[in-house]
Amino acid sequence: MKFLKNIKKTSPIKSWVTLLLLGAITFTITSSSDDEAVDPSTSVEAESGWLIGYRTNTPQGRIWYMEVNEELPAETNQANAVEIGLNGDIFTFEGGIWTWNGDAATITKWEVDRTTLEFSVSGLLSLASSGISGNAPNIFFSETLAFVSSLAEGIVVEWNPSTMEIIELHEVDPLPDLGASFSFYTEQVLYPTSDGKIMMPIVFPPPNSTDEFPNPPGAMMAVFDPVTSSIVYNRDNRMIANHSTLMPDPTDGTFYMVPNFANSYWDPYFDLTGQPVPYGVLRINQDGSFDPNFFVDLTDFVDITFLRSQFFVFDQKFVFSYLDAADYQHPDSYGDRFASFGLTADIIIVDLVTGEVSDFAGFNGSGFDAAFFLDTVDGINYFSGFNAATEQGGLLIQNGTDALPTVTIHNGNNDFQAVSRLW
């Protein structure tokens, strides 16, 4: 891979960017500046600009970074990256970049110089008055229309990414009371429907104590209509709970709802007699409803005792890793349930149509044993890979169900969170 060319070498410096909007808000930015002034007449624009965003584990927590290179680099360069902070997120759309600060409840708009590839702040929007903070999933419909949600608060913010203004605050019915206490209960990723609405998978794990049970249990999908400012919570009682993201099948555009890894902790510690199964796969209609004519129980084909990771669906084939019931028994204590994460899991492919099971060899030689979908860029699907033993992350390219070649390595003991070609 080639790095940026025709640009003078730069040295990283730390700078503080202070902006005033509804109060003083401070950003810590790591940037680079030329040792000598660049002569505009001799400077050359980069032919392309690739943004990558990633997290790095530190004693203070997981810190977010983003950097831009002319081509995807062989390895991340944190010294030349912008530090986003601990509680953040990165949004990209049509070559634009925005970041979310969950502590300050602000969205920052960024520009990238096409010659130096330096970042600069070009706008700031505060959502503090809306009541949204912390996790705030976002979706873009156009350069002038986007949404941020917090269903726990019953708020969906409609905003303009170009002018950095709030268009409307939609008050909606908050997440329904399930009669149990959960360690998390929220939406994390937003998806567009075919009719201009927004669908939001709602994730929740088993309750904190074994004598409580959600009422009713079941997979949940919220569908928000921005025209009427209304929301519907669709339920499906064929699976007890779902993963936080949907699995898009790039071969036909179908979305699948798959199990949450925490579903592995229902069966060992709760009585599931008469309850929905923990390892189901559901298909989502284009309007965000559940397809009543499609359901797969993975335990019909594999004896799962722990579902480690859900990777992707490709050509109606679901790739995931798991521990077989013959190889692992859960600890007696509910508090010790996470011991299953320290074991090596098998990675398989289950054909959702035929039920055929086969080994997945896509990580062979890459050094990674887990991956999740990031984004599609120029028709290519990119995944974030991770190796639990080396704590190394990787940016991977999907090649069907055969292989996931590695493009960029990240040695920050965490994963990639964004990839986008800005121009």
XYZ file of N, CA and C in Angstrom, residues 13-263:
753
model
N 1.533 17.623 16.556
C 1.468 18.533 17.698
C 0.112 18.400 18.327
N -0.002 18.773 19.563
C -1.287 18.793 20.266
C -1.833 20.219 20.249
N -3.081 20.346 19.896
C -3.696 21.672 19.897
C -5.082 21.574 20.480
N -5.497 22.653 21.094
C -6.855 22.712 21.685
C -7.707 23.619 20.812
N -8.853 23.092 20.364
C -9.804 23.877 19.571
C -10.993 24.203 20.455
N -11.220 25.486 20.670
C -12.316 25.892 21.562
C -13.388 26.604 20.760
N -14.602 26.147 20.871
C -15.735 26.742 20.171
C -16.793 27.113 21.181
N -17.509 28.215 20.903
C -18.589 28.633 21.787
C -19.907 28.449 21.074
N -20.752 27.587 21.630
C -22.119 27.414 21.165
C -22.911 26.816 22.308
N -23.838 27.623 22.845
C -24.603 27.210 24.024
C -23.682 26.839 25.170
N -22.593 27.598 25.317
C -21.636 27.311 26.395
C -20.283 27.019 25.806
N -19.300 26.946 26.652
C -17.934 26.678 26.202
C -17.720 25.183 26.118
N -17.269 24.694 24.954
C -17.019 23.275 24.735
C -15.610 23.121 24.180
N -14.828 22.249 24.774
C -13.425 22.115 24.420
C -13.156 20.764 23.772
N -12.422 20.757 22.690
C -12.023 19.540 22.006
C -10.504 19.410 22.068
N -10.006 18.218 22.317
C -8.585 17.941 22.251
C -8.292 17.331 20.903
N -7.434 17.932 20.144
C -7.194 17.516 18.773
C -5.707 17.258 18.568
N -5.370 16.115 18.030
C -4.021 15.833 17.604
C -3.959 16.062 16.112
N -3.136 17.000 15.677
C -3.068 17.324 14.265
C -1.622 17.419 13.831
N -1.419 17.729 12.573
C -0.063 17.867 12.070
C 0.059 19.164 11.299
N 1.216 19.778 11.354
C 1.450 21.012 10.626
C 2.820 20.939 9.970
N 2.996 21.642 8.885
C 4.255 21.597 8.146
C 5.370 22.267 8.929
N 6.572 21.686 8.818
C 7.739 22.328 9.403
C 8.043 23.627 8.655
N 7.667 23.661 7.391
C 7.835 24.865 6.590
C 6.488 25.212 5.972
N 6.302 26.448 5.631
C 5.057 26.848 4.990
C 4.949 26.193 3.623
N 3.734 25.732 3.284
C 3.516 25.113 1.996
C 3.266 26.180 0.950
N 3.950 26.099 -0.137
C 3.764 27.023 -1.243
C 2.549 26.574 -2.037
N 1.452 27.350 -2.037
C 0.237 26.925 -2.733
C 0.471 26.609 -4.202
N 1.442 27.255 -4.822
C 1.661 27.040 -6.243
C 2.310 25.695 -6.532
N 2.945 25.081 -5.511
C 3.622 23.802 -5.727
C 2.933 22.650 -5.009
N 1.941 22.937 -4.163
C 1.256 21.873 -3.442
C 0.370 21.075 -4.399
N 0.206 19.817 -4.097
C -0.551 18.911 -4.953
C -1.653 18.252 -4.132
N -2.864 18.263 -4.643
C -3.957 17.618 -3.947
C -3.824 16.101 -4.020
N -4.199 15.435 -2.950
C -4.214 13.977 -2.941
C -5.296 13.485 -3.900
N -5.012 12.427 -4.627
C -5.965 11.913 -5.600
C -7.222 11.365 -4.930
N -7.077 10.871 -3.697
C -8.223 10.369 -2.950
C -7.966 10.567 -1.466
N -9.025 10.472 -0.692
C -8.903 10.607 0.756
C -9.698 9.521 1.455
N -9.027 8.629 2.168
C -9.664 7.529 2.888
C -9.656 7.812 4.376
N -10.831 7.835 4.964
C -10.949 8.016 6.404
C -11.103 6.659 7.077
N -10.355 6.466 8.152
C -10.549 5.298 9.006
C -10.692 5.786 10.444
N -11.601 5.168 11.159
C -11.817 5.485 12.564
C -11.664 4.235 13.389
N -11.069 4.374 14.558
C -10.800 3.200 15.390
C -10.744 3.604 16.849
N -10.830 2.582 17.718
C -10.736 2.804 19.156
C -9.474 2.138 19.690
N -8.913 2.738 20.729
C -7.723 2.189 21.369
C -7.965 2.074 22.865
N -7.697 0.916 23.422
C -7.850 0.723 24.861
C -6.722 1.408 25.613
N -7.072 2.190 26.619
C -6.104 2.877 27.475
C -6.533 2.672 28.928
N -5.683 2.999 29.891
C -6.098 2.912 31.302
C -7.327 3.766 31.607
N -7.559 4.820 30.812
C -8.708 5.697 31.024
C -9.975 5.169 30.333
N -9.819 4.197 29.433
C -10.951 3.671 28.685
C -10.641 3.605 27.203
N -11.665 3.385 26.380
C -11.504 3.288 24.935
C -11.575 4.669 24.303
N -10.460 5.114 23.748
C -10.384 6.444 23.141
C -10.545 6.315 21.629
N -11.361 7.180 21.064
C -11.632 7.187 19.627
C -10.625 8.055 18.891
N -10.250 7.607 17.686
C -9.361 8.360 16.804
C -9.869 8.251 15.367
N -9.484 9.228 14.538
C -9.728 9.112 13.106
C -8.573 9.752 12.357
N -8.250 9.176 11.209
C -7.177 9.704 10.372
C -7.567 9.575 8.913
N -6.916 10.375 8.057
C -7.164 10.349 6.617
C -5.848 10.116 5.894
N -5.863 9.199 4.932
C -4.707 8.914 4.087
C -5.136 8.904 2.631
N -4.157 9.079 1.743
C -4.494 9.063 0.320
C -4.959 7.668 -0.109
N -4.371 6.647 0.490
C -4.812 5.280 0.282
C -4.905 4.615 1.645
N -5.660 3.543 1.743
C -5.725 2.831 3.003
C -4.335 2.352 3.385
N -3.850 2.712 4.569
C -2.471 2.378 4.950
C -2.352 0.928 5.402
N -1.129 0.430 5.443
C -0.883 -0.921 5.932
C -1.085 -1.005 7.434
N -0.924 0.141 8.127
C -1.080 0.169 9.579
C -1.567 1.549 10.000
N -2.369 1.615 11.043
C -2.843 2.903 11.544
C -1.676 3.711 12.101
N -1.827 5.024 12.065
C -0.789 5.929 12.575
C -1.453 6.889 13.559
N -1.549 6.461 14.791
C -2.275 7.222 15.806
C -1.654 8.584 16.064
N -0.335 8.728 15.827
C 0.348 10.005 16.061
C -0.173 11.102 15.143
N -0.693 10.735 13.979
C -1.210 11.725 13.033
C -2.732 11.736 12.979
N -3.368 11.148 13.996
C -4.823 11.054 14.006
C -5.433 12.111 14.915
N -6.684 12.421 14.670
C -7.450 13.312 15.540
C -8.063 12.476 16.656
N -7.900 12.910 17.882
C -8.483 12.227 19.032
C -9.908 12.729 19.245
N -10.851 11.812 19.223
C -12.263 12.167 19.387
C -12.678 12.143 20.846
N -12.089 11.260 21.631
C -12.437 11.183 23.046
C -12.954 9.809 23.422
N -13.483 9.703 24.627
C -13.902 8.417 25.173
C -15.310 8.019 24.752
N -16.226 8.942 24.814
C -17.636 8.625 24.576
C -18.070 9.282 23.271
N -17.647 8.669 22.153
C -17.891 9.326 20.881
C -18.357 8.380 19.800
N -18.476 8.925 18.603
C -18.863 8.154 17.435
C -18.468 8.966 16.211
N -18.355 8.278 15.067
C -17.971 8.921 13.813
C -19.067 8.669 12.794
N -19.574 9.753 12.157
C -20.577 9.643 11.114
C -19.948 10.112 9.798
N -20.184 9.403 8.711
C -19.749 9.861 7.395
C -20.902 9.740 6.419
N -20.952 10.678 5.476
C -21.990 10.636 4.444
C -21.563 11.510 3.280
N -21.541 10.906 2.082
C -21.242 11.642 0.845
C -19.988 12.504 0.983
N -18.939 11.953 1.572
C -17.676 12.667 1.698
C -17.579 13.593 2.892
N -18.643 13.723 3.668
C -18.616 14.575 4.860
C -18.301 13.766 6.108
N -17.813 14.462 7.136
C -17.441 13.818 8.400
C -18.073 14.592 9.551
N -18.700 13.855 10.460
C -19.240 14.416 11.687
C -18.872 13.475 12.838
N -18.650 14.032 14.015
C -18.376 13.197 15.186
C -19.320 13.568 16.319
N -19.627 12.574 17.133
C -20.533 12.743 18.266
C -19.743 12.685 19.561
N -19.982 13.643 20.445
C -19.410 13.653 21.788
C -20.545 13.394 22.765
N -20.613 12.153 23.285
C -21.724 11.773 24.144
C -21.708 12.444 25.495
N -20.539 12.885 25.959
C -20.462 13.560 27.254
C -20.983 14.993 27.169
N -20.613 15.687 26.082
C -21.064 17.075 25.901
C -22.367 17.160 25.122
N -22.810 16.023 24.533
C -24.018 15.996 23.702
C -23.899 16.967 22.534
N -22.782 16.881 21.809
C -22.537 17.772 20.678
C -22.137 16.974 19.442
N -22.484 17.497 18.273
C -22.051 16.965 16.984
C -21.095 17.970 16.363
N -19.919 17.504 15.970
C -18.918 18.368 15.341
C -18.803 18.021 13.865
N -18.770 19.051 13.031
C -18.576 18.862 11.596
C -17.116 19.160 11.253
N -16.516 18.298 10.419
C -15.099 18.398 10.098
C -14.889 18.590 8.601
N -13.830 19.291 8.271
C -13.354 19.400 6.897
C -11.951 18.808 6.824
N -11.575 18.313 5.651
C -10.233 17.770 5.431
C -9.595 18.500 4.267
N -8.418 19.090 4.493
C -7.668 19.763 3.440
C -7.154 18.715 2.451
N -7.466 18.862 1.184
C -7.111 17.845 0.196
C -5.626 17.852 -0.158
N -4.899 18.859 0.286
C -3.468 18.910 0.034
C -2.678 18.356 1.217
N -2.996 18.836 2.404
C -2.246 18.423 3.594
C -2.897 17.263 4.331
N -4.171 16.995 4.035
C -4.976 15.984 4.725
C -5.155 16.304 6.202
N -5.052 17.590 6.557
C -5.283 18.021 7.930
C -6.783 18.215 8.179
N -7.208 17.948 9.408
C -8.585 18.156 9.835
C -8.773 19.582 10.343
N -9.962 20.109 10.146
C -10.358 21.373 10.774
C -11.843 21.299 11.106
N -12.243 21.981 12.169
C -13.635 22.008 12.597
C -14.377 23.098 11.825
N -15.520 22.734 11.239
C -16.279 23.718 10.465
C -17.680 23.956 11.008
N -18.054 23.261 12.068
C -19.376 23.482 12.626
C -19.592 22.693 13.899
N -20.538 23.154 14.712
C -20.837 22.493 15.976
C -22.331 22.615 16.260
N -22.924 21.516 16.673
C -24.340 21.500 17.028
C -24.492 20.865 18.398
N -25.123 21.588 19.317
C -25.376 21.049 20.649
C -26.775 20.467 20.732
N -26.862 19.233 21.265
C -28.149 18.594 21.510
C -28.444 18.512 22.998
N -27.689 19.263 23.795
C -27.835 19.178 25.248
C -29.250 19.508 25.701
N -29.877 20.463 25.049
C -31.215 20.877 25.465
C -32.280 19.840 25.105
N -31.931 18.880 24.220
C -32.903 17.865 23.803
C -33.011 16.728 24.804
N -32.024 16.605 25.681
C -32.010 15.510 26.636
C -31.238 14.303 26.166
N -30.697 14.355 24.938
C -29.919 13.248 24.404
C -28.474 13.362 24.863
N -27.904 12.257 25.334
C -26.494 12.191 25.700
C -26.074 10.737 25.655
N -24.780 10.490 25.900
C -24.289 9.122 25.887
C -24.376 8.524 24.502
N -24.896 7.298 24.414
C -25.068 6.647 23.122
C -26.178 7.341 22.335
N -25.883 7.694 21.084
C -26.874 8.386 20.254
C -26.704 7.946 18.806
N -27.363 6.856 18.408
C -27.240 6.386 17.022
C -27.783 7.397 16.032
N -27.188 7.424 14.866
C -27.472 8.449 13.875
C -27.706 7.814 12.508
N -28.541 8.455 11.686
C -28.739 8.017 10.311
C -28.878 9.238 9.417
N -28.247 9.189 8.220
C -28.327 10.262 7.236
C -29.262 9.853 6.113
N -30.167 10.777 5.739
C -31.007 10.582 4.569
C -30.491 11.402 3.391
N -29.876 12.542 3.670
C -29.313 13.397 2.634
C -28.302 14.330 3.292
N -27.721 15.225 2.502
C -26.763 16.187 3.042
C -27.428 17.207 3.954
N -28.752 17.291 3.898
C -29.474 18.269 4.715
C -30.462 17.628 5.688
N -30.474 16.293 5.759
C -31.448 15.626 6.618
C -30.831 14.415 7.292
N -30.837 14.432 8.632
C -30.316 13.319 9.423
C -31.110 13.233 10.721
N -30.955 12.117 11.421
C -31.691 11.878 12.660
C -30.770 11.265 13.710
N -30.962 11.676 14.954
C -30.308 11.080 16.118
C -31.407 10.676 17.086
N -31.270 9.504 17.701
C -32.356 9.031 18.551
C -31.889 8.667 19.953
N -32.829 8.738 20.887
C -32.674 8.210 22.240
C -34.062 7.751 22.677
N -34.384 6.498 22.363
C -35.727 5.997 22.653
C -35.951 5.827 24.150
N -34.881 5.668 24.915
C -35.046 5.617 26.370
C -35.652 6.918 26.883
N -35.300 8.034 26.223
C -35.843 9.339 26.588
C -37.089 9.693 25.776
N -37.416 8.879 24.768
C -38.563 9.183 23.926
C -38.319 10.365 23.010
N -37.076 10.502 22.502
C -36.713 11.655 21.676
C -36.035 11.182 20.389
N -36.432 11.764 19.265
C -35.721 11.629 18.000
C -35.473 13.043 17.482
N -34.199 13.376 17.275
C -33.830 14.714 16.809
C -33.623 14.685 15.300
N -34.353 15.527 14.593
C -34.165 15.727 13.158
C -33.276 16.946 12.974
N -32.148 16.792 12.242
C -31.191 17.896 12.139
C -30.627 18.007 10.727
N -30.040 19.179 10.444
C -29.486 19.485 9.131
C -27.963 19.416 9.193
N -27.326 18.417 8.576
C -25.874 18.287 8.638
C -25.122 19.404 7.921
N -25.762 20.073 6.972
C -25.089 21.150 6.240
C -25.048 22.437 7.056
N -26.186 22.837 7.604
C -26.247 24.082 8.373
C -25.979 23.859 9.856
N -25.927 22.590 10.291
C -25.713 22.238 11.701
C -26.772 22.897 12.579
N -28.024 22.669 12.203
C -29.160 23.195 12.955
C -30.160 22.082 13.234
N -30.852 22.193 14.350
C -31.935 21.270 14.660
C -33.168 21.668 13.850
N -33.748 20.693 13.151
C -34.951 20.955 12.370
C -36.194 20.765 13.231
N -36.226 19.648 13.973
C -37.405 19.348 14.786
C -37.050 18.332 15.862
N -37.662 18.475 17.022
C -37.563 17.480 18.085
C -38.843 16.657 18.089
N -38.709 15.378 17.803
C -39.871 14.489 17.770
C -39.992 13.772 19.116
N -41.098 13.990 19.805
C -41.358 13.264 21.038
C -42.158 12.013 20.694
N -41.620 10.848 21.070
C -42.243 9.571 20.720
C -42.430 8.731 21.980
N -43.185 7.662 21.842
C -43.342 6.737 22.960
C -41.987 6.123 23.292
N -41.557 6.184 24.557
C -40.257 5.617 24.927
C -40.285 4.096 24.885
N -39.136 3.488 25.095
C -39.037 2.033 25.118
C -40.057 1.457 26.089
N -40.772 0.422 25.700
C -41.811 -0.132 26.579
C -41.217 -0.788 27.818
N -41.961 -0.713 28.909
C -41.548 -1.345 30.164
C -41.724 -2.854 30.035
N -40.639 -3.598 30.221
C -40.692 -5.052 30.116
C -40.793 -5.727 31.477
N -40.904 -4.925 32.524
C -41.104 -5.504 33.844
C -39.877 -6.155 34.435
N -38.699 -5.852 33.927
C -37.451 -6.430 34.440
C -36.344 -5.395 34.328
N -35.273 -5.615 35.082
C -34.128 -4.707 35.073
C -33.029 -5.280 34.192
N -32.509 -4.438 33.281
C -31.483 -4.891 32.350
C -30.224 -4.043 32.493
N -29.072 -4.658 32.192
C -27.816 -3.903 32.220
C -27.751 -2.921 31.063
N -28.430 -3.209 29.951
C -28.612 -2.240 28.870
C -29.890 -2.603 28.127
N -30.543 -1.584 27.593
C -31.823 -1.747 26.906
C -31.959 -0.541 25.998
N -31.636 -0.705 24.706
C -31.499 0.472 23.867
C -31.487 0.105 22.394
N -31.517 1.134 21.549
C -31.220 0.992 20.128
C -29.785 1.454 19.913
N -29.056 0.822 18.992
C -27.660 1.177 18.762
C -27.343 1.526 17.316
N -28.140 1.017 16.367
C -27.908 1.282 14.946
C -29.255 1.542 14.276
N -29.289 2.531 13.366
C -30.512 2.894 12.662
C -30.403 2.508 11.187
N -31.530 2.066 10.608
C -31.554 1.634 9.209
C -32.767 2.251 8.517
N -32.638 2.616 7.223
C -33.794 3.160 6.498
C -34.707 2.050 6.008
N -36.008 2.317 5.996
C -36.962 1.397 5.390
C -37.199 1.819 3.942
N -37.964 1.018 3.232
C -38.232 1.317 1.828
C -39.191 2.486 1.651
N -39.921 2.858 2.719
C -40.917 3.930 2.610
C -40.550 5.166 3.433
N -39.252 5.401 3.644
C -38.801 6.635 4.283
C -38.871 6.655 5.787
N -39.091 5.510 6.416
C -39.096 5.436 7.871
C -37.740 4.936 8.371
N -37.613 4.791 9.673
C -36.348 4.363 10.272
C -36.619 3.162 11.164
N -35.900 2.083 10.930
C -36.041 0.913 11.794
C -34.841 0.804 12.722
N -35.131 0.402 13.974
C -34.136 0.376 15.032
C -34.249 -0.940 15.801
N -33.318 -1.873 15.626
C -33.337 -3.081 16.460
C -33.125 -2.707 17.926
N -33.932 -3.273 18.808
C -33.833 -2.984 20.239
C -33.177 -4.176 20.931
N -32.075 -3.918 21.616
C -31.307 -4.997 22.231
C -31.466 -4.954 23.743
N -31.616 -6.137 24.340
C -31.598 -6.261 25.797
C -31.099 -7.666 26.143
N -30.333 -7.817 27.229
C -29.812 -9.112 27.643
C -30.740 -9.751 28.672
N -30.364 -10.913 29.219
C -31.130 -11.440 30.350
C -31.128 -10.442 31.505
N -32.151 -10.449 32.341
C -32.178 -9.515 33.477
C -31.058 -9.807 34.467
N -30.847 -8.889 35.394
C -29.729 -9.010 36.323
C -29.894 -10.126 37.343
N -31.108 -10.535 37.614
C -31.330 -11.609 38.574
C -32.152 -12.716 37.923
N -31.958 -13.921 38.416
C -32.587 -15.071 37.773
C -34.066 -15.236 38.123
N -34.579 -14.401 39.018
C -35.998 -14.527 39.367
C -36.861 -13.511 38.625
N -36.277 -12.809 37.666
C -37.036 -11.857 36.863
C -37.066 -12.334 35.414
N -38.086 -11.904 34.687
C -38.221 -12.305 33.294
C -38.952 -11.202 32.550
N -38.495 -10.830 31.352
C -39.190 -9.771 30.611
C -40.605 -10.196 30.238
N -41.501 -9.240 30.271
C -42.892 -9.528 29.950
C -43.417 -8.461 28.982
N -43.584 -8.799 27.708
C -43.336 -10.124 27.142
C -41.901 -10.240 26.637
N -41.344 -11.466 26.547
C -40.044 -11.641 25.897
C -40.225 -11.614 24.386
N -39.137 -11.555 23.672
C -39.224 -11.598 22.214
C -38.354 -10.563 21.545
N -38.019 -10.810 20.282
C -37.265 -9.858 19.482
C -38.074 -8.577 19.313
N -37.371 -7.445 19.202
C -38.068 -6.159 19.137
C -37.450 -5.265 18.065
N -38.317 -4.632 17.288
C -37.896 -3.673 16.272
C -38.760 -2.421 16.373
N -38.129 -1.273 16.600
C -38.841 -0.003 16.587
C -38.831 0.559 15.170
N -39.958 1.113 14.735
C -40.059 1.747 13.421
C -40.595 3.159 13.624
N -39.764 4.157 13.273
C -40.112 5.563 13.477
C -40.515 6.198 12.157
N -41.618 6.938 12.177
C -42.111 7.663 11.006
C -41.884 9.156 11.234
N -40.910 9.776 10.542
C -40.640 11.196 10.764
C -41.744 12.122 10.275
N -42.602 11.647 9.386
C -43.688 12.482 8.873
C -44.760 12.676 9.932
N -45.101 11.614 10.643
C -46.160 11.676 11.650
C -45.620 11.780 13.072
N -44.269 11.740 13.226
C -43.623 11.771 14.548
C -44.119 10.633 15.438
N -44.366 9.490 14.839
C -44.884 8.353 15.593
C -43.912 7.179 15.520
N -44.040 6.282 16.500
C -43.170 5.115 16.540
C -43.998 3.882 16.884
N -43.621 2.758 16.274
C -44.267 1.474 16.530
C -43.189 0.498 16.984
N -43.495 -0.265 18.034
C -42.571 -1.289 18.513
C -43.100 -2.658 18.078
N -42.490 -3.203 17.025
C -42.883 -4.523 16.533
C -42.205 -5.600 17.377
N -42.945 -6.648 17.699
C -42.424 -7.757 18.499
C -42.564 -9.059 17.724
N -41.650 -9.999 18.008
C -41.732 -11.333 17.426
C -41.389 -12.337 18.513
N -42.343 -13.179 18.862
C -42.156 -14.098 19.983
C -41.534 -15.437 19.586
N -40.923 -15.485 18.385
C -40.243 -16.717 17.980
C -38.803 -16.777 18.482
N -38.200 -15.620 18.819
C -36.850 -15.576 19.397
C -36.891 -14.695 20.635
N -36.174 -15.079 21.675
C -36.339 -14.423 22.969
C -35.759 -13.010 22.996
N -34.687 -12.763 22.249
C -34.075 -11.431 22.174
C -33.150 -11.410 20.968
N -32.758 -10.227 20.524
C -31.992 -10.102 19.284
C -30.701 -9.333 19.465
N -29.869 -9.403 18.423
C -28.605 -8.665 18.389
C -28.883 -7.180 18.158
N -27.892 -6.331 18.468
C -28.070 -4.879 18.353
C -28.047 -4.378 16.919
N -27.509 -5.177 15.997
C -27.467 -4.776 14.591
C -28.193 -5.808 13.741
N -28.609 -5.368 12.562
C -29.158 -6.288 11.576
C -28.029 -6.799 10.684
N -28.242 -7.948 10.065
C -27.263 -8.511 9.154
C -27.761 -8.319 7.720
N -27.178 -7.366 6.960
C -27.613 -7.183 5.576
C -26.948 -8.218 4.665
N -27.735 -8.846 3.808
C -27.186 -9.771 2.816
C -26.895 -8.975 1.550
N -25.610 -8.744 1.213
C -25.290 -7.877 0.071
C -25.708 -8.463 -1.272
N -26.026 -9.754 -1.322
C -26.385 -10.357 -2.601
C -27.797 -10.005 -3.040
N -28.695 -9.708 -2.079
C -30.067 -9.359 -2.471
C -30.667 -8.223 -1.649
N -29.897 -7.658 -0.700
C -30.372 -6.526 0.087
C -31.281 -6.880 1.236
N -31.463 -8.161 1.505
C -32.333 -8.590 2.595
C -31.661 -8.369 3.944
N -32.456 -7.954 4.947
C -31.955 -7.822 6.313
C -32.398 -9.022 7.144
N -31.470 -9.519 7.969
C -31.780 -10.590 8.904
C -31.536 -10.109 10.340
N -32.381 -10.547 11.247
C -32.188 -10.291 12.671
C -31.688 -11.583 13.305
N -30.540 -11.505 13.982
C -29.886 -12.694 14.520
C -29.798 -12.596 16.042
N -29.418 -13.667 16.724
C -29.411 -13.644 18.196
C -28.292 -12.784 18.768
N -28.553 -12.248 19.934
C -27.545 -11.572 20.734
C -26.682 -12.631 21.412
N -25.378 -12.357 21.604
C -24.533 -13.330 22.292
C -25.071 -13.623 23.691
N -25.701 -12.627 24.315
C -26.231 -12.808 25.669
C -27.382 -13.801 25.704
N -27.936 -14.136 24.529
C -28.963 -15.177 24.511
C -28.424 -16.500 25.042
